[in-house]
CSV table of C-alpha atoms and ligand atoms in Angstrom, one decimal:
chain,number,residue,atom,x,y,z
K,42,UNK,CA,0.0,0.0,0.0
K,43,UNK,CA,1.1,3.6,-0.7
K,44,UNK,CA,1.1,6.1,2.2
K,45,UNK,CA,-2.2,7.7,1.2
K,46,UNK,CA,-3.9,4.2,1.3
K,47,UNK,CA,-2.2,3.3,4.6
K,48,UNK,CA,-3.6,6.5,6.2
K,49,UNK,CA,-7.0,5.1,5.5
K,50,UNK,CA,-6.6,1.3,5.7
K,51,UNK,CA,-3.6,0.2,7.7
K,52,UNK,CA,-3.8,-1.1,11.2
K,53,UNK,CA,-7.4,-2.4,11.3
K,54,UNK,CA,-9.1,-4.7,8.9
K,55,UNK,CA,-12.7,-5.5,9.9
K,56,UNK,CA,-13.8,-9.1,9.5
K,57,UNK,CA,-17.2,-10.2,8.2
K,58,UNK,CA,-19.9,-8.1,9.8
K,59,UNK,CA,-17.6,-6.1,12.0
K,60,UNK,CA,-17.7,-2.3,12.3
K,61,UNK,CA,-16.1,-0.4,9.4
K,62,UNK,CA,-14.5,2.1,11.8
K,63,UNK,CA,-12.0,1.2,14.6
K,64,UNK,CA,-14.2,0.4,17.6
K,65,UNK,CA,-13.7,2.4,20.8
K,66,UNK,CA,-13.0,-0.2,23.4
K,67,UNK,CA,-13.7,2.0,26.4
K,68,UNK,CA,-13.0,-0.6,29.0
K,69,UNK,CA,-10.4,-0.7,31.6
K,70,UNK,CA,-10.3,-4.4,31.9
K,71,UNK,CA,-10.9,-7.7,30.0
K,72,UNK,CA,-12.6,-10.9,31.0
K,73,UNK,CA,-11.1,-14.4,30.9
K,74,UNK,CA,-12.7,-17.8,31.4
K,75,UNK,CA,-9.9,-19.2,33.6
K,76,UNK,CA,-7.1,-17.7,35.7
K,77,UNK,CA,-4.7,-19.8,33.7
K,78,UNK,CA,-5.7,-18.0,30.5
K,79,UNK,CA,-5.0,-14.7,32.2
K,80,UNK,CA,-1.8,-16.0,33.7
K,81,UNK,CA,-0.4,-16.6,30.2
K,82,UNK,CA,-0.9,-12.9,29.4
K,83,UNK,CA,0.9,-11.8,32.5
K,84,UNK,CA,3.8,-14.1,31.6
K,85,UNK,CA,3.9,-12.7,28.1
K,86,UNK,CA,3.3,-16.2,26.9
K,87,UNK,CA,0.2,-15.2,24.9
K,88,UNK,CA,-0.8,-11.8,23.5
K,89,UNK,CA,-4.0,-10.2,24.5
K,90,UNK,CA,-5.5,-7.6,26.8
K,91,UNK,CA,-6.0,-7.6,30.5
K,92,UNK,CA,-5.8,-4.0,31.7
K,93,UNK,CA,-5.9,-0.7,29.7
K,94,UNK,CA,-2.9,0.8,31.6
K,95,UNK,CA,-0.7,-1.5,29.5
K,96,UNK,CA,-2.6,-2.0,26.3
K,97,UNK,CA,-6.0,-1.5,24.7
K,98,UNK,CA,-7.2,-2.8,21.3
K,99,UNK,CA,-8.3,0.7,20.0
K,100,UNK,CA,-4.8,2.1,20.8
K,101,UNK,CA,-3.1,-0.9,19.2
K,102,UNK,CA,-5.1,-0.5,15.9
K,103,UNK,CA,-3.9,3.1,15.7
K,104,UNK,CA,-0.3,2.2,16.7
K,105,UNK,CA,-0.3,-0.4,14.0
K,106,UNK,CA,-1.3,2.2,11.4
K,107,UNK,CA,1.5,4.5,12.5
K,108,UNK,CA,4.0,1.6,12.4
K,109,UNK,CA,2.9,0.9,8.8
K,110,UNK,CA,3.2,4.6,7.9
K,111,UNK,CA,6.8,4.8,9.3
K,112,UNK,CA,7.8,1.3,7.9
K,113,UNK,CA,8.5,0.0,11.4
K,114,UNK,CA,8.0,-3.4,13.0
K,115,UNK,CA,6.1,-2.4,16.1
K,116,UNK,CA,4.7,0.7,17.7
K,117,UNK,CA,2.9,2.0,20.8
K,118,UNK,CA,1.0,5.1,21.7
K,119,UNK,CA,1.6,7.3,24.7
K,120,UNK,CA,-0.5,10.0,26.4
K,121,UNK,CA,1.7,12.8,25.1
K,122,UNK,CA,4.7,13.4,22.9
K,123,UNK,CA,6.7,14.1,26.0
K,124,UNK,CA,6.0,10.6,27.3
K,125,UNK,CA,7.1,9.2,23.9
K,126,UNK,CA,10.4,11.1,24.1
K,127,UNK,CA,11.0,10.0,27.7
K,128,UNK,CA,10.1,6.4,27.1
K,129,UNK,CA,12.2,6.1,23.9
K,130,UNK,CA,15.3,7.2,25.8
K,131,UNK,CA,14.6,5.6,29.2
K,132,UNK,CA,13.9,2.3,27.6
K,133,UNK,CA,17.6,2.2,26.7
K,134,UNK,CA,19.4,4.4,29.3
K,135,UNK,CA,19.4,4.5,33.1
K,136,UNK,CA,21.4,6.1,35.9
K,137,UNK,CA,25.1,6.2,35.0
K,138,UNK,CA,24.4,6.1,31.2
K,139,UNK,CA,24.9,8.8,28.7
K,140,UNK,CA,22.9,10.0,25.7
K,141,UNK,CA,23.8,12.4,22.8
K,142,UNK,CA,21.1,14.8,21.6
K,143,UNK,CA,20.9,17.5,19.0
K,144,UNK,CA,21.0,20.9,20.6
K,145,UNK,CA,18.2,22.2,18.5
K,146,UNK,CA,15.5,19.8,19.6
K,147,UNK,CA,12.0,20.9,20.8
K,148,UNK,CA,12.2,23.0,24.0
K,149,UNK,CA,10.2,20.5,26.0
K,150,UNK,CA,12.5,17.6,25.0
K,151,UNK,CA,15.5,19.7,25.9
K,152,UNK,CA,14.2,20.4,29.3
K,153,UNK,CA,13.1,16.8,29.8
K,154,UNK,CA,16.7,15.7,29.0
K,155,UNK,CA,18.7,18.5,30.5
K,156,UNK,CA,16.8,18.9,33.8
K,157,UNK,CA,14.5,16.0,34.6
K,158,UNK,CA,16.5,13.1,33.2
K,159,UNK,CA,19.7,14.4,34.5
K,160,UNK,CA,18.1,14.3,37.9
K,161,UNK,CA,17.6,10.6,37.3
K,162,UNK,CA,21.3,10.2,36.8
K,163,UNK,CA,21.4,10.1,33.0
K,164,UNK,CA,24.1,12.3,31.4
K,165,UNK,CA,23.5,14.2,28.2
K,166,UNK,CA,25.8,15.8,25.6
K,167,UNK,CA,24.1,18.3,23.3
K,168,UNK,CA,25.7,18.7,19.9
K,169,UNK,CA,25.1,21.2,17.2
K,170,UNK,CA,23.3,19.3,14.4
K,171,UNK,CA,25.7,20.9,11.9
K,172,UNK,CA,28.8,20.1,14.0
K,173,UNK,CA,32.0,18.7,12.5
K,174,UNK,CA,32.7,15.0,12.3
K,175,UNK,CA,35.4,15.5,15.0
K,176,UNK,CA,33.0,17.2,17.4
K,177,UNK,CA,30.4,14.5,16.9
K,178,UNK,CA,33.0,11.7,17.4
K,179,UNK,CA,34.2,13.4,20.6
K,180,UNK,CA,30.7,13.4,22.0
K,181,UNK,CA,30.6,9.6,22.3
K,182,UNK,CA,31.5,8.0,25.6
K,183,UNK,CA,31.9,4.3,26.6
K,184,UNK,CA,28.5,4.6,28.4
K,185,UNK,CA,26.6,6.3,25.5
K,186,UNK,CA,23.4,4.4,24.9
K,187,UNK,CA,21.6,6.4,22.2
K,188,UNK,CA,21.6,9.5,19.9
K,189,UNK,CA,18.5,11.7,19.6
K,190,UNK,CA,17.6,14.2,16.9
K,191,UNK,CA,14.6,15.8,15.3
K,192,UNK,CA,13.9,15.6,11.6
K,193,UNK,CA,12.8,19.3,11.4
K,194,UNK,CA,13.6,21.1,14.7
K,195,UNK,CA,10.7,22.8,16.4
K,196,UNK,CA,10.8,25.9,16.2
K,197,UNK,CA,14.3,26.5,14.6
K,198,UNK,CA,13.4,24.5,11.4
K,199,UNK,CA,16.8,23.0,11.2
K,200,UNK,CA,16.8,19.9,9.0
K,201,UNK,CA,18.7,17.0,10.7
K,202,UNK,CA,21.2,15.0,8.7
K,203,UNK,CA,19.6,11.6,9.7
K,204,UNK,CA,21.9,9.4,7.5
K,205,UNK,CA,25.1,11.0,8.9
K,206,UNK,CA,24.0,10.7,12.6
K,207,UNK,CA,22.7,7.1,12.0
K,208,UNK,CA,26.1,6.1,10.6
K,209,UNK,CA,27.9,7.7,13.6
K,210,UNK,CA,25.5,6.1,16.1
K,211,UNK,CA,25.9,2.6,14.5
K,212,UNK,CA,29.6,2.9,14.4
K,213,UNK,CA,29.5,3.2,18.2
K,214,UNK,CA,26.9,0.4,18.5
K,215,UNK,CA,24.0,2.5,19.6
K,216,UNK,CA,20.6,3.3,18.0
K,217,UNK,CA,19.5,6.6,16.6
K,218,UNK,CA,16.1,8.0,17.8
K,219,UNK,CA,14.4,10.5,15.6
K,220,UNK,CA,11.5,12.7,16.6
K,221,UNK,CA,9.6,12.9,13.3
K,222,UNK,CA,6.8,15.1,14.5
K,223,UNK,CA,7.1,18.0,12.0
K,224,UNK,CA,7.8,16.0,8.9
K,225,UNK,CA,5.3,13.2,9.6
K,226,UNK,CA,5.8,9.9,7.7
K,227,UNK,CA,4.1,11.5,4.7
K,228,UNK,CA,7.1,13.8,4.1
K,229,UNK,CA,9.9,11.8,5.7
K,230,UNK,CA,10.5,8.2,6.7
K,231,UNK,CA,13.6,8.3,9.0
K,232,UNK,CA,13.8,4.5,9.1
K,233,UNK,CA,14.8,4.5,5.4
K,234,UNK,CA,17.7,6.7,6.3
K,235,UNK,CA,18.9,4.5,9.2
K,236,UNK,CA,16.9,5.6,12.2
K,237,UNK,CA,16.2,2.8,14.7
K,238,UNK,CA,13.4,4.4,16.8
K,239,UNK,CA,11.0,7.0,15.6
K,240,UNK,CA,8.9,9.1,18.0
K,241,UNK,CA,6.0,11.5,17.5
K,242,UNK,CA,4.0,14.1,19.3
K,243,UNK,CA,0.8,13.0,17.6
K,244,UNK,CA,-0.7,16.2,19.1
K,245,UNK,CA,0.6,18.0,16.0
K,246,UNK,CA,0.0,17.1,12.4
K,247,UNK,CA,-1.1,13.5,13.0
K,248,UNK,CA,-4.1,14.6,15.1
K,249,UNK,CA,-4.1,17.8,13.1
K,250,UNK,CA,-7.3,19.3,14.6
K,251,UNK,CA,-6.3,20.7,18.1
K,252,UNK,CA,-8.3,17.8,19.6
K,253,UNK,CA,-6.0,15.4,21.4
K,254,UNK,CA,-2.6,15.4,23.1
K,255,UNK,CA,-0.7,12.2,22.3
K,256,UNK,CA,2.6,10.5,21.4
K,257,UNK,CA,3.8,7.5,19.5
K,258,UNK,CA,7.0,5.3,19.5
K,259,UNK,CA,7.9,3.2,16.5
K,260,UNK,CA,10.6,0.6,16.3
K,261,UNK,CA,12.3,0.0,13.0
K,262,UNK,CA,13.0,-3.6,14.2
K,263,UNK,CA,16.5,-3.4,12.8
K,264,UNK,CA,18.8,-2.8,15.7
K,265,UNK,CA,20.7,-5.9,16.8
K,266,UNK,CA,20.5,-5.7,20.6
K,267,UNK,CA,22.2,-9.0,21.2
K,268,UNK,CA,25.2,-7.9,19.1
K,269,UNK,CA,25.7,-5.2,21.8
K,270,UNK,CA,24.7,-7.3,24.7
K,271,UNK,CA,26.7,-5.5,27.4
K,272,UNK,CA,25.4,-2.0,26.4
K,273,UNK,CA,21.7,-2.9,26.7
K,274,UNK,CA,21.3,-5.2,29.7
K,275,UNK,CA,17.6,-4.2,30.0
K,276,UNK,CA,16.9,-5.9,26.6
K,277,UNK,CA,19.6,-8.6,26.6
K,278,UNK,CA,19.5,-10.0,30.1
K,279,UNK,CA,16.6,-11.5,32.1
K,280,UNK,CA,13.9,-9.1,33.5
K,281,UNK,CA,13.3,-10.2,37.1
K,282,UNK,CA,10.1,-8.1,37.1
K,283,UNK,CA,8.8,-10.3,34.2
K,284,UNK,CA,9.6,-13.8,35.3
K,285,UNK,CA,13.1,-13.7,33.9
K,286,UNK,CA,12.2,-12.9,30.3
K,287,UNK,CA,15.0,-11.7,28.0
K,288,UNK,CA,13.2,-9.4,25.6
K,289,UNK,CA,15.8,-9.5,22.8
K,290,UNK,CA,15.8,-13.3,22.8
K,291,UNK,CA,12.0,-13.9,23.2
K,292,UNK,CA,10.8,-11.1,20.9
K,293,UNK,CA,13.8,-10.6,18.5
K,294,UNK,CA,14.9,-7.5,16.8
K,295,UNK,CA,11.4,-6.7,15.6
K,296,UNK,CA,9.6,-6.9,19.0
K,297,UNK,CA,12.0,-6.4,21.9
K,298,UNK,CA,12.0,-2.6,22.2
K,299,UNK,CA,8.3,-2.0,22.1
K,300,UNK,CA,7.5,-5.1,24.3
K,301,UNK,CA,9.9,-3.9,27.0
K,302,UNK,CA,8.7,-0.4,26.7
K,303,UNK,CA,5.1,-1.6,27.2
K,304,UNK,CA,5.7,-4.3,29.8
K,305,UNK,CA,8.0,-2.3,32.0
K,306,UNK,CA,7.6,1.5,31.3
K,307,UNK,CA,3.9,1.6,30.5
K,308,UNK,CA,3.2,-0.8,33.4
K,309,UNK,CA,5.2,1.2,35.9
K,310,UNK,CA,4.7,4.8,34.7
K,311,UNK,CA,1.2,4.5,33.1
K,312,UNK,CA,1.2,7.2,30.4
K,313,UNK,CA,-1.5,5.4,28.3
K,314,UNK,CA,-3.8,7.5,26.1
K,315,UNK,CA,-7.5,6.9,26.4
K,316,UNK,CA,-9.1,4.8,23.7
K,317,UNK,CA,-11.3,7.8,22.9
K,318,UNK,CA,-8.3,9.9,22.2
K,319,UNK,CA,-6.8,7.2,20.0
K,320,UNK,CA,-10.0,7.0,18.0
K,321,UNK,CA,-9.8,10.8,17.4
K,322,UNK,CA,-6.2,10.5,16.5
K,323,UNK,CA,-7.2,7.9,13.9
K,324,UNK,CA,-9.6,10.4,12.3
K,325,UNK,CA,-6.7,12.8,12.0
K,326,UNK,CA,-4.5,10.1,10.5
K,327,UNK,CA,-7.1,9.3,7.8
K,328,UNK,CA,-6.6,12.7,6.2
K,329,UNK,CA,-2.9,13.2,7.1
K,330,UNK,CA,-1.6,12.7,3.5
K,331,UNK,CA,-4.1,15.1,2.1
K,332,UNK,CA,-3.5,17.7,4.8
K,333,UNK,CA,0.3,17.6,4.6
K,334,UNK,CA,0.1,18.2,0.9
K,335,UNK,CA,-2.0,21.3,1.5
K,336,UNK,CA,0.1,22.5,4.5
K,337,UNK,CA,3.2,22.3,2.3
K,338,UNK,CA,1.7,24.1,-0.7
K,339,UNK,CA,0.2,26.9,1.5
K,340,UNK,CA,3.4,27.3,3.5
K,341,UNK,CA,5.4,27.6,0.3
K,342,UNK,CA,3.3,30.4,-1.0
K,343,UNK,CA,3.3,32.2,2.4
K,344,UNK,CA,7.1,31.8,2.6
K,345,UNK,CA,7.5,33.3,-0.9
K,346,UNK,CA,5.3,36.2,0.2
K,347,UNK,CA,7.3,36.8,3.5
K,348,UNK,CA,10.6,36.6,1.7
K,349,UNK,CA,9.7,39.5,-0.5
K,350,UNK,CA,8.1,41.7,2.2
K,351,UNK,CA,10.4,44.5,3.3
K,352,UNK,CA,9.2,44.4,6.9
K,353,UNK,CA,10.6,40.9,7.3
K,354,UNK,CA,14.2,40.8,8.5
K,355,UNK,CA,14.8,37.1,7.8
K,356,UNK,CA,13.0,33.9,7.0
K,357,UNK,CA,13.7,30.3,7.4
K,358,UNK,CA,11.6,27.8,5.6
K,359,UNK,CA,13.4,24.6,4.3
K,360,UNK,CA,11.4,24.7,1.1
K,361,UNK,CA,12.8,28.1,0.0
K,362,UNK,CA,15.8,27.7,-2.4
K,363,UNK,CA,17.5,30.4,-0.3
K,364,UNK,CA,17.3,28.4,2.9
K,365,UNK,CA,20.5,26.9,4.4
K,366,UNK,CA,18.7,23.6,4.6
K,367,UNK,CA,17.1,23.6,1.1
K,368,UNK,CA,19.4,20.8,-0.3
K,369,UNK,CA,19.1,18.7,2.8
K,370,UNK,CA,15.4,19.1,2.9
K,371,UNK,CA,15.2,18.0,-0.8
K,372,UNK,CA,17.2,14.9,0.0
K,373,UNK,CA,15.1,13.8,3.0
K,374,UNK,CA,11.7,15.4,2.1
K,375,UNK,CA,11.4,15.6,-1.7
K,376,UNK,CA,7.7,16.3,-1.5
K,377,UNK,CA,8.0,19.2,0.9
K,378,UNK,CA,8.9,19.6,4.6
K,379,UNK,CA,6.1,21.0,6.7
K,380,UNK,CA,3.8,23.9,7.2
K,381,UNK,CA,5.8,25.7,9.8
K,382,UNK,CA,7.8,28.9,8.9
K,383,UNK,CA,10.2,30.8,11.2
K,384,UNK,CA,10.9,34.5,10.5
K,385,UNK,CA,11.9,37.7,12.2
K,386,UNK,CA,10.1,41.1,11.9
K,387,UNK,CA,12.4,44.1,11.5
K,388,UNK,CA,12.5,45.9,14.8
K,389,UNK,CA,13.0,42.7,16.8
K,390,UNK,CA,11.1,41.5,19.8
K,391,UNK,CA,8.8,44.6,20.1
K,392,UNK,CA,7.9,44.7,16.4
K,393,UNK,CA,7.1,41.0,16.5
K,394,UNK,CA,4.7,41.6,19.4
K,395,UNK,CA,3.1,44.6,17.6
K,396,UNK,CA,2.7,42.6,14.4
K,397,UNK,CA,1.0,39.7,16.1
K,398,UNK,CA,-1.6,42.0,17.7
K,399,UNK,CA,-2.9,42.9,14.3
K,400,UNK,CA,-3.5,39.3,13.0
K,401,UNK,CA,-7.0,38.1,12.6
K,402,UNK,CA,-6.8,34.8,10.7
K,403,UNK,CA,-3.6,33.6,12.3
K,404,UNK,CA,-4.3,33.0,16.0
K,405,UNK,CA,-1.8,33.3,18.8
K,406,UNK,CA,-1.5,29.8,20.3
K,407,UNK,CA,1.2,27.7,21.8
K,408,UNK,CA,0.1,25.0,19.5
K,409,UNK,CA,1.7,24.3,16.1
K,410,UNK,CA,1.3,22.1,13.2
K,411,UNK,CA,-2.4,21.6,12.7
K,412,UNK,CA,-5.3,22.7,10.4
K,413,UNK,CA,-5.6,26.1,11.9
K,414,UNK,CA,-3.1,28.8,11.1
K,415,UNK,CA,-1.4,29.9,14.3
K,416,UNK,CA,1.5,32.0,15.4
K,417,UNK,CA,3.8,32.2,18.4
K,418,UNK,CA,6.8,34.2,19.7
K,419,UNK,CA,8.7,31.4,21.5
K,420,UNK,CA,11.1,33.7,23.4
K,421,UNK,CA,8.2,35.3,25.3
K,422,UNK,CA,6.1,32.1,25.7
K,423,UNK,CA,7.1,28.5,25.2
K,424,UNK,CA,10.8,29.1,25.6
K,425,UNK,CA,10.7,31.7,28.3
K,426,UNK,CA,12.4,29.4,30.8
K,427,UNK,CA,15.5,29.3,28.6
K,428,UNK,CA,18.4,31.8,28.9
K,429,UNK,CA,19.4,33.8,25.8
K,430,UNK,CA,22.4,31.5,25.4
K,431,UNK,CA,20.3,28.4,25.5
K,432,UNK,CA,17.8,30.0,23.1
K,433,UNK,CA,20.6,30.7,20.6
K,434,UNK,CA,22.1,27.2,21.1
K,435,UNK,CA,18.7,25.8,20.3
K,436,UNK,CA,18.6,27.8,17.1
K,437,UNK,CA,15.9,30.2,18.4
K,438,UNK,CA,16.8,33.9,18.2
K,439,UNK,CA,14.9,36.3,20.5
K,440,UNK,CA,13.0,37.8,17.5
K,441,UNK,CA,12.0,34.5,16.0
K,442,UNK,CA,8.3,34.2,15.2
K,443,UNK,CA,6.9,30.7,14.5
K,444,UNK,CA,4.1,30.7,12.0
K,445,UNK,CA,2.2,27.5,11.5
K,446,UNK,CA,0.5,27.7,8.2
K,447,UNK,CA,-2.9,25.9,8.3
K,448,UNK,CA,-5.1,24.5,5.5
K,449,UNK,CA,-7.3,27.5,5.1
K,450,UNK,CA,-7.4,29.3,1.7
K,451,UNK,CA,-3.9,30.7,1.4
K,452,UNK,CA,-5.0,34.0,0.0
K,453,UNK,CA,-6.8,34.7,3.4
K,454,UNK,CA,-3.6,33.9,5.3
K,455,UNK,CA,-1.4,36.1,3.1
K,456,UNK,CA,-3.8,39.0,3.3
K,457,UNK,CA,-3.9,38.7,7.1
K,458,UNK,CA,-0.1,38.8,7.3
K,459,UNK,CA,0.2,41.6,4.8
K,460,UNK,CA,-2.3,43.8,6.9
K,461,UNK,CA,-0.5,43.1,10.1
K,462,UNK,CA,2.9,43.8,8.7
K,463,UNK,CA,1.6,47.1,7.3
K,464,UNK,CA,0.5,48.1,10.8
K,465,UNK,CA,4.0,47.7,12.2
S,234,PLP,C1,5.1,19.2,20.8
S,234,PLP,C2,6.3,18.4,20.6
S,234,PLP,C3,6.7,17.5,21.5
S,234,PLP,C4,6.0,17.2,22.8
S,234,PLP,O1,4.7,16.7,22.5
S,234,PLP,P1,3.4,16.9,23.5
S,234,PLP,O2,2.4,16.1,22.7
S,234,PLP,O3,3.1,18.3,23.5
S,234,PLP,O4,3.8,16.3,24.8
S,234,PLP,C5,7.8,16.7,21.2
S,234,PLP,N1,8.5,16.9,20.0
S,234,PLP,C6,8.1,17.9,19.1
S,234,PLP,C7,9.0,18.1,17.9
S,234,PLP,C8,7.0,18.7,19.4
S,234,PLP,O5,6.7,19.6,18.5
């Protein structure tokens, strides 16, 4: 199946007389005829459902659709993108371990790694995604367990060189985790470029309608955990909390990562999305390919307009031939990158705030990457906890305005921007 078809059909195939749409299994628990039947599930001897904190059929249908879209072997949903980022790293690294991350990742991920996960005893090195080979090489330590990057950085819009970082990670025997939220599997499939684990904030384009917060983790099923047995004891040695199961032996390359993440992390931390939210996410996924196409074409026209406007100091959109990331975006995202544009208004922070006051179609919202055109000044909102140095290291200048171009008629969006720029 092609991506457009998978958006509609993958993950759930009704049998004779069954509902056409994914059923919402709004039940916390599941009934069994004998204790023995249920015991097999607890021992991971049989697959099935017993308690929705770990797994639920509605969630699994939607996870299977996302796995198909990314070309992965297994996937799971989480209650937020933050939970997906946390699980993807914590499933591999614990106290005393080290992880390398791109310095331009989403502010929430940066804070999660740099503050909260450091408190848990995990060390992080943040590298410039455009660093030299020597700098990247120097970041690896004997206790490095993963490398983490973002296909298109939110909000800096820096395009990550997935293939290069995958090669470096693999040369050191560790997997590459890619947050593919902004590109979506419609525009980029990181697994094809060597990524081992792909994460999403499904809150953004996948849901696409400002309706549900959620996350997803997809395993490529390619990383050979047993070949690096000493590095990943959580996957390659018996789990005492699961009757001595060794995930990589019992579930192989294709299933070990997601099974461990579900059986241990979801069991103990419980960031499961509600079946209702997964159902809503699925509605978003059905139109994802159509929407992404429109987001990209609208954003391209808006970017061309902004580039020519003399009130605009600078613009970064990977689809513009003038962008530093144009060639890289063409390689990884030949059909277009995303609907998000970063730019600066001449006059800096104050001018940006004045400009935003005059907008009518583009709404001020912390949200990004959905059907509604919205706009944000990160330095005074989402990123206000970061210092100027941290902002700049994250690729966010104090005057950066993040415009998320929606799927409205593009003429209305451009007229709105034009009027607001005139008022500055
Ligand atoms: C929003 C976002 C997240 C966090 O996701 P939530 O669903 O808000 O928890 C992670 N990564 C990226 C790139 C994001 O844009």
